[in-house]
PDB file of C-alpha atoms in Angstrom:
ATOM      1  CA  MET A   7       7.669 129.596  73.137  1.00 94.00           C
ATOM      2  CA  PHE A   8       7.971 132.822  71.205  1.00 96.00           C
ATOM      3  CA  LYS A   9       6.081 135.685  72.775  1.00 96.00           C
ATOM      4  CA  ILE A  10       5.986 139.314  71.798  1.00 95.00           C
ATOM      5  CA  HIS A  11       8.505 141.310  73.832  1.00 96.00           C
ATOM      6  CA  HIS A  12       7.852 144.658  72.160  1.00 95.00           C
ATOM      7  CA  ARG A  13       7.374 146.286  68.786  1.00 94.00           C
ATOM      8  CA  LEU A  14       9.568 148.829  67.014  1.00 93.00           C
ATOM      9  CA  VAL A  15       6.458 150.516  65.572  1.00 92.00           C
ATOM     10  CA  GLY A  16       3.192 151.695  67.075  1.00 88.00           C
ATOM     11  CA  GLY A  17       1.010 149.280  65.089  1.00 86.00           C
ATOM     12  CA  VAL A  18      -0.066 145.799  66.057  1.00 88.00           C
ATOM     13  CA  GLU A  19      -0.108 142.817  63.703  1.00 88.00           C
ATOM     14  CA  PRO A  20      -3.645 141.576  63.139  1.00 93.00           C
ATOM     15  CA  TYR A  21      -4.477 137.983  63.914  1.00 96.00           C
ATOM     16  CA  GLU A  22      -4.963 135.737  60.921  1.00 97.00           C
ATOM     17  CA  TYR A  23      -6.625 132.349  61.030  1.00 98.00           C
ATOM     18  CA  LYS A  24      -4.902 129.690  58.959  1.00 97.00           C
ATOM     19  CA  GLU A  25      -5.548 126.013  58.326  1.00 97.00           C
ATOM     20  CA  VAL A  26      -3.098 123.573  59.925  1.00 97.00           C
ATOM     21  CA  LYS A  27      -1.559 120.630  58.067  1.00 95.00           C
ATOM     22  CA  SER A  28      -3.440 117.417  58.781  1.00 93.00           C
ATOM     23  CA  GLY A  29      -2.048 115.451  61.718  1.00 91.00           C
ATOM     24  CA  GLU A  30      -0.176 118.393  63.268  1.00 92.00           C
ATOM     25  CA  GLU A  31      -0.955 120.209  66.479  1.00 92.00           C
ATOM     26  CA  VAL A  32      -0.110 123.870  66.913  1.00 95.00           C
ATOM     27  CA  GLN A  33       0.689 125.404  70.302  1.00 95.00           C
ATOM     28  CA  ALA A  34       0.786 129.060  71.328  1.00 97.00           C
ATOM     29  CA  GLY A  35       4.189 130.568  70.613  1.00 97.00           C
ATOM     30  CA  GLU A  36       5.171 128.058  67.941  1.00 97.00           C
ATOM     31  CA  ALA A  37       7.125 129.176  64.851  1.00 98.00           C
ATOM     32  CA  LEU A  38       5.319 128.164  61.657  1.00 98.00           C
ATOM     33  CA  VAL A  39       5.572 128.276  57.870  1.00 97.00           C
ATOM     34  CA  LEU A  40       3.107 127.596  55.089  1.00 97.00           C
ATOM     35  CA  ALA A  41       3.505 124.405  53.070  1.00 95.00           C
ATOM     36  CA  ALA A  42       0.960 123.724  50.331  1.00 94.00           C
ATOM     37  CA  GLY A  43      -1.162 126.509  51.817  1.00 95.00           C
ATOM     38  CA  LYS A  44      -1.315 125.017  55.327  1.00 97.00           C
ATOM     39  CA  LEU A  45       0.609 125.778  58.532  1.00 97.00           C
ATOM     40  CA  THR A  46       3.374 123.417  59.597  1.00 96.00           C
ATOM     41  CA  LYS A  47       6.322 123.475  62.014  1.00 95.00           C
ATOM     42  CA  CYS A  48       9.210 125.687  61.043  1.00 95.00           C
ATOM     43  CA  GLY A  49      12.593 124.066  60.463  1.00 94.00           C
ATOM     44  CA  ALA A  50      15.554 125.000  62.659  1.00 95.00           C
ATOM     45  CA  THR A  51      17.243 127.074  59.965  1.00 96.00           C
ATOM     46  CA  VAL A  52      14.146 128.462  58.255  1.00 96.00           C
ATOM     47  CA  LYS A  53      12.789 131.927  59.031  1.00 97.00           C
ATOM     48  CA  PRO A  54       9.205 131.469  60.231  1.00 98.00           C
ATOM     49  CA  GLU A  55       6.378 133.207  58.419  1.00 97.00           C
ATOM     50  CA  TYR A  56       4.012 133.086  61.397  1.00 98.00           C
ATOM     51  CA  ILE A  57       3.951 132.732  65.184  1.00 98.00           C
ATOM     52  CA  ALA A  58       0.943 130.940  66.691  1.00 97.00           C
ATOM     53  CA  MET A  59      -0.988 133.110  69.122  1.00 97.00           C
ATOM     54  CA  GLY A  60      -2.999 130.244  70.510  1.00 96.00           C
ATOM     55  CA  LYS A  61      -3.621 126.547  70.207  1.00 95.00           C
ATOM     56  CA  ALA A  62      -5.210 125.307  66.979  1.00 95.00           C
ATOM     57  CA  LYS A  63      -8.867 124.342  67.241  1.00 94.00           C
ATOM     58  CA  ASN A  64     -10.725 122.365  64.600  1.00 94.00           C
ATOM     59  CA  GLY A  65      -7.663 122.552  62.345  1.00 95.00           C
ATOM     60  CA  ILE A  66      -7.466 126.372  62.400  1.00 96.00           C
ATOM     61  CA  ALA A  67      -4.776 128.339  64.266  1.00 97.00           C
ATOM     62  CA  PRO A  68      -4.684 132.036  65.226  1.00 98.00           C
ATOM     63  CA  VAL A  69      -1.351 133.463  64.044  1.00 98.00           C
ATOM     64  CA  ILE A  70       0.487 136.723  63.450  1.00 97.00           C
ATOM     65  CA  ARG A  71       2.892 137.338  60.599  1.00 96.00           C
ATOM     66  CA  VAL A  72       6.552 137.572  61.516  1.00 96.00           C
ATOM     67  CA  LEU A  73       7.666 141.123  60.777  1.00 95.00           C
ATOM     68  CA  PRO A  74      11.153 142.618  61.237  1.00 93.00           C
ATOM     69  CA  THR A  75       9.604 145.207  63.567  1.00 94.00           C
ATOM     70  CA  THR A  76       8.357 142.651  66.106  1.00 96.00           C
ATOM     71  CA  VAL A  77      10.802 141.718  68.866  1.00 97.00           C
ATOM     72  CA  PHE A  78      10.235 138.344  70.519  1.00 97.00           C
ATOM     73  CA  ALA A  79      11.314 136.759  73.780  1.00 97.00           C
ATOM     74  CA  ALA A  80      12.113 133.043  73.766  1.00 96.00           C
ATOM     75  CA  THR A  81      13.687 130.479  76.056  1.00 95.00           C
ATOM     76  CA  ALA A  82      17.208 129.450  75.149  1.00 95.00           C
ATOM     77  CA  GLN A  83      17.812 125.693  75.005  1.00 94.00           C
ATOM     78  CA  ALA A  84      21.486 126.302  75.873  1.00 91.00           C
ATOM     79  CA  GLY A  85      23.398 129.164  77.441  1.00 89.00           C
ATOM     80  CA  GLN A  86      24.260 131.939  75.009  1.00 93.00           C
ATOM     81  CA  ASN A  87      26.783 133.763  77.195  1.00 89.00           C
ATOM     82  CA  ALA A  88      29.495 133.241  74.543  1.00 90.00           C
ATOM     83  CA  LEU A  89      27.314 135.059  72.001  1.00 94.00           C
ATOM     84  CA  THR A  90      26.781 138.779  71.505  1.00 94.00           C
ATOM     85  CA  ALA A  91      23.964 141.001  70.303  1.00 94.00           C
ATOM     86  CA  GLY A  92      23.630 140.496  66.560  1.00 95.00           C
ATOM     87  CA  SER A  93      24.452 136.774  66.674  1.00 96.00           C
ATOM     88  CA  LYS A  94      21.987 134.659  64.676  1.00 96.00           C
ATOM     89  CA  VAL A  95      20.843 131.411  66.291  1.00 97.00           C
ATOM     90  CA  THR A  96      18.744 128.481  65.085  1.00 96.00           C
ATOM     91  CA  LEU A  97      15.372 127.301  66.346  1.00 97.00           C
ATOM     92  CA  THR A  98      14.762 124.146  68.345  1.00 96.00           C
ATOM     93  CA  ALA A  99      13.329 121.145  66.469  1.00 94.00           C
ATOM     94  CA  ASP A 100       9.847 121.770  67.899  1.00 94.00           C
ATOM     95  CA  GLY A 101       9.839 125.407  66.699  1.00 94.00           C
ATOM     96  CA  MET A 102       9.156 126.671  70.214  1.00 95.00           C
ATOM     97  CA  ASN A 103      12.517 128.076  71.344  1.00 95.00           C
ATOM     98  CA  VAL A 104      16.057 128.886  70.229  1.00 97.00           C
ATOM     99  CA  THR A 105      19.468 127.259  70.538  1.00 95.00           C
ATOM    100  CA  ALA A 106      22.989 128.645  70.880  1.00 95.00           C
ATOM    101  CA  THR A 107      23.941 127.295  67.440  1.00 95.00           C
ATOM    102  CA  THR A 108      24.926 130.081  65.061  1.00 95.00           C
ATOM    103  CA  ALA A 109      25.423 128.114  61.820  1.00 94.00           C
ATOM    104  CA  ASP A 110      22.537 129.105  59.509  1.00 95.00           C
ATOM    105  CA  GLY A 111      20.787 130.987  62.331  1.00 96.00           C
ATOM    106  CA  VAL A 112      17.550 132.874  61.686  1.00 97.00           C
ATOM    107  CA  PHE A 113      16.841 134.557  65.061  1.00 97.00           C
ATOM    108  CA  VAL A 114      18.984 137.659  65.619  1.00 97.00           C
ATOM    109  CA  LEU A 115      19.755 138.166  69.290  1.00 96.00           C
ATOM    110  CA  ASP A 116      19.324 141.571  70.888  1.00 95.00           C
ATOM    111  CA  THR A 117      19.947 140.164  74.357  1.00 94.00           C
ATOM    112  CA  PRO A 118      21.510 136.671  74.611  1.00 92.00           C
ATOM    113  CA  ALA A 119      20.429 134.294  77.390  1.00 91.00           C
ATOM    114  CA  ALA A 120      22.848 133.921  80.291  1.00 86.00           C
ATOM    115  CA  ALA A 121      22.102 130.234  80.857  1.00 91.00           C
ATOM    116  CA  ALA A 122      20.067 127.351  79.485  1.00 92.00           C
ATOM    117  CA  GLY A 123      16.411 127.825  80.289  1.00 92.00           C
ATOM    118  CA  SER A 124      16.650 131.591  80.578  1.00 94.00           C
ATOM    119  CA  GLU A 125      15.084 134.136  78.267  1.00 95.00           C
ATOM    120  CA  CYS A 126      16.711 135.785  75.288  1.00 96.00           C
ATOM    121  CA  VAL A 127      15.320 138.610  73.176  1.00 97.00           C
ATOM    122  CA  GLY A 128      15.581 139.091  69.426  1.00 97.00           C
ATOM    123  CA  ARG A 129      13.820 139.136  66.083  1.00 96.00           C
ATOM    124  CA  PHE A 130      13.629 137.379  62.775  1.00 96.00           C
ATOM    125  CA  VAL A 131      15.229 139.309  59.899  1.00 82.00           C
TER     126      VAL A 131
END
């Protein structure tokens, strides 16, 4: 799950409440995009527009916009020890974490994960 690690500015993104696509469930920390005006899972090589800040209730999810000044922590699906700061990795299929795949990556690593299941730090730019 994506969680805020720190911000590069003093401000805080306000929560927004957006409608979720019918039939989808949204979990806290999930990367999301808008499709036809409703939230849906973000593809592995698509920069997310929003990160869910809580579970959707009654078809509405609390989210924050993804800004280049927000640094996130996420769990790496695979070890990233062969990667360096500045490497861009893809998202997992569920939009909750990152991989070690760099082809068409959208999450720029500040600190790669040492092993699968460990935390990495980066941002979407």
